[in-house]
CSV table of C-alpha atoms in Angstrom, one decimal:
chain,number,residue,atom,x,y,z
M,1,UNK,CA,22.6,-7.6,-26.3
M,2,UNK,CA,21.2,-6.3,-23.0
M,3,UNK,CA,23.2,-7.1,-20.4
M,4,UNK,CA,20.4,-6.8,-17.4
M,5,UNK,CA,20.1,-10.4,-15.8
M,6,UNK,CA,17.1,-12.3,-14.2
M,7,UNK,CA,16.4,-15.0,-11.6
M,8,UNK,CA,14.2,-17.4,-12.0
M,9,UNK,CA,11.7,-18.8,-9.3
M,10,UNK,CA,13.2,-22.3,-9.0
M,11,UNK,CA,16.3,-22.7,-6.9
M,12,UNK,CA,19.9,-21.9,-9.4
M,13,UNK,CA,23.3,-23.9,-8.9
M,14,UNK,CA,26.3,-21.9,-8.7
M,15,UNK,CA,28.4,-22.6,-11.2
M,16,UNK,CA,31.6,-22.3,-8.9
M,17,UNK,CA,30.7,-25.0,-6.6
M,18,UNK,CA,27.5,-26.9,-8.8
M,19,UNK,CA,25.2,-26.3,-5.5
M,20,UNK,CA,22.0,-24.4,-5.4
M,21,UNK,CA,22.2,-20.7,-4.3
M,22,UNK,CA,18.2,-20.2,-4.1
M,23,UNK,CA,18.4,-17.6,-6.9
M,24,UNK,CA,19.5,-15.0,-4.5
M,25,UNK,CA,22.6,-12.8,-4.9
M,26,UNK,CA,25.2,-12.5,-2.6
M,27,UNK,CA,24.1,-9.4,-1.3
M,28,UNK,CA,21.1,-11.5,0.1
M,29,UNK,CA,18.9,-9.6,-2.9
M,30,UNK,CA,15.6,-11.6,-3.3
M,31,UNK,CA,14.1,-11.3,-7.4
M,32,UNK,CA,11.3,-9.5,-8.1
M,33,UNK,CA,8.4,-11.8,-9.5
M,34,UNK,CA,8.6,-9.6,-12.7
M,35,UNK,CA,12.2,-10.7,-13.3
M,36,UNK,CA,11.2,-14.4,-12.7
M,37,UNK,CA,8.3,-13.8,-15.4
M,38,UNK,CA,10.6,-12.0,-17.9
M,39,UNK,CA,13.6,-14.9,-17.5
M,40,UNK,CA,11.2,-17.5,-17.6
M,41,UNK,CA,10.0,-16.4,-20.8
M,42,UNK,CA,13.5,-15.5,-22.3
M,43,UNK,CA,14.6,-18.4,-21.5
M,44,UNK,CA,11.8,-20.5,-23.4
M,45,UNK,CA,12.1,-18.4,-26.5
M,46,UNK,CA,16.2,-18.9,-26.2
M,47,UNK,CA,15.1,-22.6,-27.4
M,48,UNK,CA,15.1,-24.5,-24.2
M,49,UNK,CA,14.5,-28.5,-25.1
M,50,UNK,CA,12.6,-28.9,-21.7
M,51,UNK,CA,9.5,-27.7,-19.9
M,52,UNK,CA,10.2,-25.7,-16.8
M,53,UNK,CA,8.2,-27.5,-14.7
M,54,UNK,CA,10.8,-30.9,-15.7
M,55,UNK,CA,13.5,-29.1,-13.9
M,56,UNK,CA,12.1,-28.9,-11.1
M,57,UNK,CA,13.4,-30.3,-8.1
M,58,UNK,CA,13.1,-30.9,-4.7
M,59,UNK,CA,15.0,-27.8,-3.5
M,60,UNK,CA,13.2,-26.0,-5.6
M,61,UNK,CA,10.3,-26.8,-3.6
M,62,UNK,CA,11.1,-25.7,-0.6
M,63,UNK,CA,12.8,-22.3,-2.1
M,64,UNK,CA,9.4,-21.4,-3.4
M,65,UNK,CA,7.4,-22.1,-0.6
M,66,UNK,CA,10.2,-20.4,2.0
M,67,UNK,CA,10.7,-17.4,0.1
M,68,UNK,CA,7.6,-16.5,-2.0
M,69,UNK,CA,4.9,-18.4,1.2
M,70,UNK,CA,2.5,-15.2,0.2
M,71,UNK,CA,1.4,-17.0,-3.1
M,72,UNK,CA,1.4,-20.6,-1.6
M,73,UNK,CA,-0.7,-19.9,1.1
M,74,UNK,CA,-3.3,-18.3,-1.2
M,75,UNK,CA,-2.5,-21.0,-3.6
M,76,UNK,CA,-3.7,-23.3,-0.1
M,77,UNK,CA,-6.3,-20.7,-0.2
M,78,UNK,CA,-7.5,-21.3,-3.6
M,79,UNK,CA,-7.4,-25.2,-2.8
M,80,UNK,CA,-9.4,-25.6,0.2
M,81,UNK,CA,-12.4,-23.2,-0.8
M,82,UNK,CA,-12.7,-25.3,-4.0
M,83,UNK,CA,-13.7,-27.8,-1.6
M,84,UNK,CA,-16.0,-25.6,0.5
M,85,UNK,CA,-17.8,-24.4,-2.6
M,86,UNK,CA,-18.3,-27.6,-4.3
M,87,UNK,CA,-19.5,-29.0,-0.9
M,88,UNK,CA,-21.7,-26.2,0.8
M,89,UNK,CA,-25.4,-26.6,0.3
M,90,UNK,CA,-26.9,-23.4,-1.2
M,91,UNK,CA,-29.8,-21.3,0.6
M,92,UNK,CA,-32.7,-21.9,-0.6
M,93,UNK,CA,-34.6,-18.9,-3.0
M,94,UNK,CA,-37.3,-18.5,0.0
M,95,UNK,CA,-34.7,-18.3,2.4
M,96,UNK,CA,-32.2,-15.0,3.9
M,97,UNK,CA,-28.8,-14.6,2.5
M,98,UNK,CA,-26.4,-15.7,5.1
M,99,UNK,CA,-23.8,-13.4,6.1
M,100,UNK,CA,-21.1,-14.3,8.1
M,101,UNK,CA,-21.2,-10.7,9.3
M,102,UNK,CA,-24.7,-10.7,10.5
M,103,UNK,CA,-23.8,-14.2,12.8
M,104,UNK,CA,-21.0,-12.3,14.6
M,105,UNK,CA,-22.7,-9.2,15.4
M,106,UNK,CA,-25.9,-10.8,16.3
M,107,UNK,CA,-25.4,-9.2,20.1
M,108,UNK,CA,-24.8,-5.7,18.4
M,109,UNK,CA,-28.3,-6.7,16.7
M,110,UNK,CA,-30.1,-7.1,19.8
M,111,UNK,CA,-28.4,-4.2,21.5
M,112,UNK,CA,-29.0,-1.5,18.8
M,113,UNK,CA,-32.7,-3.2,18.5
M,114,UNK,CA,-33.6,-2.9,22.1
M,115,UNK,CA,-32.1,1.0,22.5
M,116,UNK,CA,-33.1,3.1,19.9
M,117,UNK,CA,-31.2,6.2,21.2
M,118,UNK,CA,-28.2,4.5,21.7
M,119,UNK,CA,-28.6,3.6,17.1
M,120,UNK,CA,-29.6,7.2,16.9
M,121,UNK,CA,-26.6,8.2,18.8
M,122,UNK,CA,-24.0,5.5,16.5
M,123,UNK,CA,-25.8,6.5,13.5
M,124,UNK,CA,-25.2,10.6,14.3
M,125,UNK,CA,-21.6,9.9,14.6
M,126,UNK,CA,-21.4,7.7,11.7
M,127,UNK,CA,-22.8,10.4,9.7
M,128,UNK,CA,-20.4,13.1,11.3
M,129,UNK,CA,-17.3,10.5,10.0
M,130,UNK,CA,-19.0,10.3,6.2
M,131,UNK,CA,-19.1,14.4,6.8
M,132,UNK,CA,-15.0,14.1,7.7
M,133,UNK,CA,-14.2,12.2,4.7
M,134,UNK,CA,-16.1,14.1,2.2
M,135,UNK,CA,-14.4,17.7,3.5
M,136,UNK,CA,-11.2,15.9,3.4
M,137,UNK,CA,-11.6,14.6,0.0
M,138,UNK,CA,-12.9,18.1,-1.7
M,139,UNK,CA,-10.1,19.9,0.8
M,140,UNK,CA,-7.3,18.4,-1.0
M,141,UNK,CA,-8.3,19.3,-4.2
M,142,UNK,CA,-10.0,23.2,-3.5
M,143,UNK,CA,-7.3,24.0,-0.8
M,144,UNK,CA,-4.3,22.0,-1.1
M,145,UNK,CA,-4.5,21.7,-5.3
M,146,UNK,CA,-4.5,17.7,-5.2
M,147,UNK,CA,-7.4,16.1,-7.1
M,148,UNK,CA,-6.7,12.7,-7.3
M,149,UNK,CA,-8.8,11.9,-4.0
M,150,UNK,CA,-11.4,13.6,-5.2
M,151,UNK,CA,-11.3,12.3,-9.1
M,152,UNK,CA,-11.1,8.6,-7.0
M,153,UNK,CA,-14.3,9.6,-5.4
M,154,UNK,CA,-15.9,10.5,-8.4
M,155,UNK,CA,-14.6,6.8,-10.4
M,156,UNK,CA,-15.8,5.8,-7.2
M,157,UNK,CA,-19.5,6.6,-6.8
M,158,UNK,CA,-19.9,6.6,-10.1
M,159,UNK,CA,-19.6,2.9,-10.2
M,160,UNK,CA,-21.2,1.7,-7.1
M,161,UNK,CA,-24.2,3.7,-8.9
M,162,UNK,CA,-24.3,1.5,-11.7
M,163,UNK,CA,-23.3,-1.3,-9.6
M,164,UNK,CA,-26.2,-0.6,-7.0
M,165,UNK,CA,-28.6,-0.4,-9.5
M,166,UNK,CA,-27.4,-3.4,-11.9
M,167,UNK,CA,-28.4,-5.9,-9.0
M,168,UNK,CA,-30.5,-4.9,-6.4
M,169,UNK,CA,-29.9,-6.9,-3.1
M,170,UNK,CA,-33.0,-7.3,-0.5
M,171,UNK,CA,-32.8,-4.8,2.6
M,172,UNK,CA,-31.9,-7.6,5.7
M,173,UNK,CA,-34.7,-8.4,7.5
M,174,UNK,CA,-33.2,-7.1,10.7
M,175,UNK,CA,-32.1,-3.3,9.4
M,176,UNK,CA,-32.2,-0.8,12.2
M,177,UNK,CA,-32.6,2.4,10.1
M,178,UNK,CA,-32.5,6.0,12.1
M,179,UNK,CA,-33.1,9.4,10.4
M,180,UNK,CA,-30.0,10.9,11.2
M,181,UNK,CA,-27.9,8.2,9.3
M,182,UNK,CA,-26.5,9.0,5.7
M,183,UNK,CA,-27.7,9.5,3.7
M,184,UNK,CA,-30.0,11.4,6.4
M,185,UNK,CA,-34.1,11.1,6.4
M,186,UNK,CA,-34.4,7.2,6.0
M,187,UNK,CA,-34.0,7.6,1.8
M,188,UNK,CA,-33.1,4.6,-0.4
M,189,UNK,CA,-29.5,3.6,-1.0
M,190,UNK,CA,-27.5,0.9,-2.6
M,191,UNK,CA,-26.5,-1.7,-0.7
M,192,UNK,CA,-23.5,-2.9,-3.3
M,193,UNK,CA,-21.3,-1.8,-2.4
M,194,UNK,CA,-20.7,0.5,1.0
M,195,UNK,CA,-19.6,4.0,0.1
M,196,UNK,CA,-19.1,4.9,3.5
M,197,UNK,CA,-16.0,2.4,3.4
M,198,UNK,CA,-14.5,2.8,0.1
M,199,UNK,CA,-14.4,6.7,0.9
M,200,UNK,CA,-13.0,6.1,3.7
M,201,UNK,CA,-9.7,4.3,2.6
M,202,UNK,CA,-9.8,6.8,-0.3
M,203,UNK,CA,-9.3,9.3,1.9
M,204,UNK,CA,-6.5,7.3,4.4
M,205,UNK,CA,-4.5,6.4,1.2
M,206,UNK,CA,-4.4,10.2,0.3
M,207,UNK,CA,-3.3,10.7,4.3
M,208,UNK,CA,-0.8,7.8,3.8
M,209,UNK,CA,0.8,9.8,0.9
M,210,UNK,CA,1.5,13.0,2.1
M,211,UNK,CA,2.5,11.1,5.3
M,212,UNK,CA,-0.4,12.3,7.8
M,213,UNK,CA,0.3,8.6,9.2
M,214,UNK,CA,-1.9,9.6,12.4
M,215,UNK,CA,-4.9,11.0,11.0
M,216,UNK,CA,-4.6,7.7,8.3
M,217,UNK,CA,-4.5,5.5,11.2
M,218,UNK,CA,-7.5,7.3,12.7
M,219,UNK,CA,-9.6,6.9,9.6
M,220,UNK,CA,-8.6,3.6,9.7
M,221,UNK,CA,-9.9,2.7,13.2
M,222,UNK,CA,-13.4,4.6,12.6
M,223,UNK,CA,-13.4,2.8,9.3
M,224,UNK,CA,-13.2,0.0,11.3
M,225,UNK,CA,-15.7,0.9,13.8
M,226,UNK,CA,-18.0,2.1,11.0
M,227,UNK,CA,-18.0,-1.4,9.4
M,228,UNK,CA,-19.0,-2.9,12.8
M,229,UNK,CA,-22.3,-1.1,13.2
M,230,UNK,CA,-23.3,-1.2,9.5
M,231,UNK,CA,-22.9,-5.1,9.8
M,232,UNK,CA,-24.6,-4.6,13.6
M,233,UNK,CA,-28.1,-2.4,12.1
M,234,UNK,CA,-27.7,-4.5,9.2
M,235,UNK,CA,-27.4,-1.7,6.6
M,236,UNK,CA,-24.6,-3.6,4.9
M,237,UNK,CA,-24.2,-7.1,4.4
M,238,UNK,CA,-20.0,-8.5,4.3
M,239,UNK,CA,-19.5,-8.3,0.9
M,240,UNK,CA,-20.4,-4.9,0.5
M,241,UNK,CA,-18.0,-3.6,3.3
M,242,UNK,CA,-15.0,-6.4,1.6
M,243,UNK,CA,-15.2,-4.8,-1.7
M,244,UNK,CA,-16.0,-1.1,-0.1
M,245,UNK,CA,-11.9,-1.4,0.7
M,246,UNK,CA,-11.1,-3.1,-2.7
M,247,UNK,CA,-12.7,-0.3,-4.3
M,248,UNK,CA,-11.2,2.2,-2.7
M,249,UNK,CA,-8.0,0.8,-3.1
M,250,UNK,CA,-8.5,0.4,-6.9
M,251,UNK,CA,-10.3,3.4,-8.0
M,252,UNK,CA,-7.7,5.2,-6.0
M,253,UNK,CA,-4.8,3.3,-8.4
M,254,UNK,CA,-6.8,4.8,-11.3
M,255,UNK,CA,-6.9,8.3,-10.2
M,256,UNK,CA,-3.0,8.1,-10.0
M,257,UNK,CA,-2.6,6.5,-13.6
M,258,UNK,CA,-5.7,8.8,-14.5
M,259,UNK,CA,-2.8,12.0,-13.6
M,260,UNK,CA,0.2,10.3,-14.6
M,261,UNK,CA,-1.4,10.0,-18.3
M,262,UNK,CA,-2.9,13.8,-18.7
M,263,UNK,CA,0.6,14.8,-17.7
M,264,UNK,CA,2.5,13.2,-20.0
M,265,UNK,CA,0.1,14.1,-22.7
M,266,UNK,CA,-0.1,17.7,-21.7
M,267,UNK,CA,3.8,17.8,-20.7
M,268,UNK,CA,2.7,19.3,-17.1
M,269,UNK,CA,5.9,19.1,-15.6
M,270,UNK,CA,4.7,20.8,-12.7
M,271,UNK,CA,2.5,18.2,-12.0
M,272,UNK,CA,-1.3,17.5,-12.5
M,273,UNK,CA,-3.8,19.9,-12.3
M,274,UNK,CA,-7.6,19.9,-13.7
M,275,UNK,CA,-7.6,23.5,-14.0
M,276,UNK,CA,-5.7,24.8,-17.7
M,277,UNK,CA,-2.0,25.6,-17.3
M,278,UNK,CA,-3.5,29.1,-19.0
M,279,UNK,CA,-5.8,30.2,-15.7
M,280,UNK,CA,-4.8,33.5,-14.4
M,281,UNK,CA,-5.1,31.6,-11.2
M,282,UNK,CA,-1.8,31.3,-9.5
């Protein structure tokens, strides 16, 4: 019998003095969500004659919402955009997306439009940046021996690619394009979903991990910076640049358990490397 115990979410009484002790030790130890899960479930295969949701009470109420307010405020979240969605009026098929984006930079718009050198300027450096990331990326893997950023790149690219070219979003009316941007010479790109981001926060994650917290935090403030003059020229609507960091974030995830497999299968207990643990290469 395993002797490991769980908390649930709800509120628990002591059984010294028959009053609630919010399912928190004595140390002041808050339960994991995955404990909650695995009692919860225990607990309903032990036989219990009642629903959890029946023994429920008050306390329990405000335990929840006090201690886990992450989940209940998306749970808000979830709640009032189910109102905004079933309620918004949709743009017509003649009409241009709206972007949220788009209405707060619509100064930067008028700006960039109005000075050309000044986009040619933002566009060079935007291009230098994209030039930063990729040497970073291929510089942990050819210098440093670390090819997780770069396998995350590849995942990466691979599926905006098929993303891109699955649906094909209309260029924005108001797109400021400049020669010198990347890709450089005014070629064709996907708009689904922005590279330029999601290799960015490929990149910061790496720096985050080997604890380069400063240049991570730089990335992060051109990232930034980047996202505000794609929305500005228009050469990315919202959603592109919103899942640009979720996909950065995830494919970066996959990478890791992309090493973690191959080295348990390959028994590379010196970690994991894409070159064979037979290469005269030391």
């Amino acid at each position: 019998m395993s002797t490991e115990t769980d908390v649930p979410l709800r509120r628990r009484s002591n059984s010294l003095n028959g009053h609630h002790s919010n399912g928190v030790a004595f140390d002041g130890t808050v339960p994991s969500m995955e404990s909650i899960v695995k009692e919860t479930d225990d607990g309903y295969a032990r036989g219990r004659s009642k629903a959890s949701f029946m023994t429920w009470t008050a306390r329990d109420a405000i335990y929840v919402a006090r201690v886990h307010w992450i989940p209940c405020l998306f749970a808000v979240g979830v709640l009032f955009f189910m109102g905004v969605e079933y309620t918004l009026q949709m743009i017509p098929a003649r009409s241009e997306p709206f972007d949220i984006g788009f209405v707060a930079t619509r100064s930067l718009n008028r700006v960039l439009a109005n000075s050309p050198d000044l986009n040619t300027v933002l566009a060079a450096l935007n291009t230098v940046f994209v030039a930063m990331q990729t040497t970073y990326i291929v510089w942990t893997w050819l210098m440093e021996g670390r090819p997780r950023a770069t396998i995350s790149a590849c995942f990466m690219f691979t599926c905006r690619g098929i993303l891109g070219y699955s649906t094909q979003l209309p260029l924005p009316q108001e797109f400021l394009g400049s020669g010198v941007d990347f890709p450089v010479g005014n070629v064709s790109f996907f708009l689904f979903y922005s590279g330029h981001v999601a290799g960015s926060m490929i990149a910061s994650l790496d720096m985050r991990r080997m604890q380069r917290l400063r240049l991570a935090m730089l990335f992060d403030t051109l990232n930034v910076l980047q996202s505000i003059r794609l929305l500005g020229t228009r050469g990315h609507y919202t959603i592109d640049l919103a899942v640009g960091v979720g996909a950065g974030i995830l494919f970066d995830s996959l990478a890791g358990k992309y090493e973690e497999m191959m080295s348990k299968r390959h028994n590379l207990g010196n970690g994991f490397s894409l070159i064979s643990k037979d290469s005269p290469v030391n």
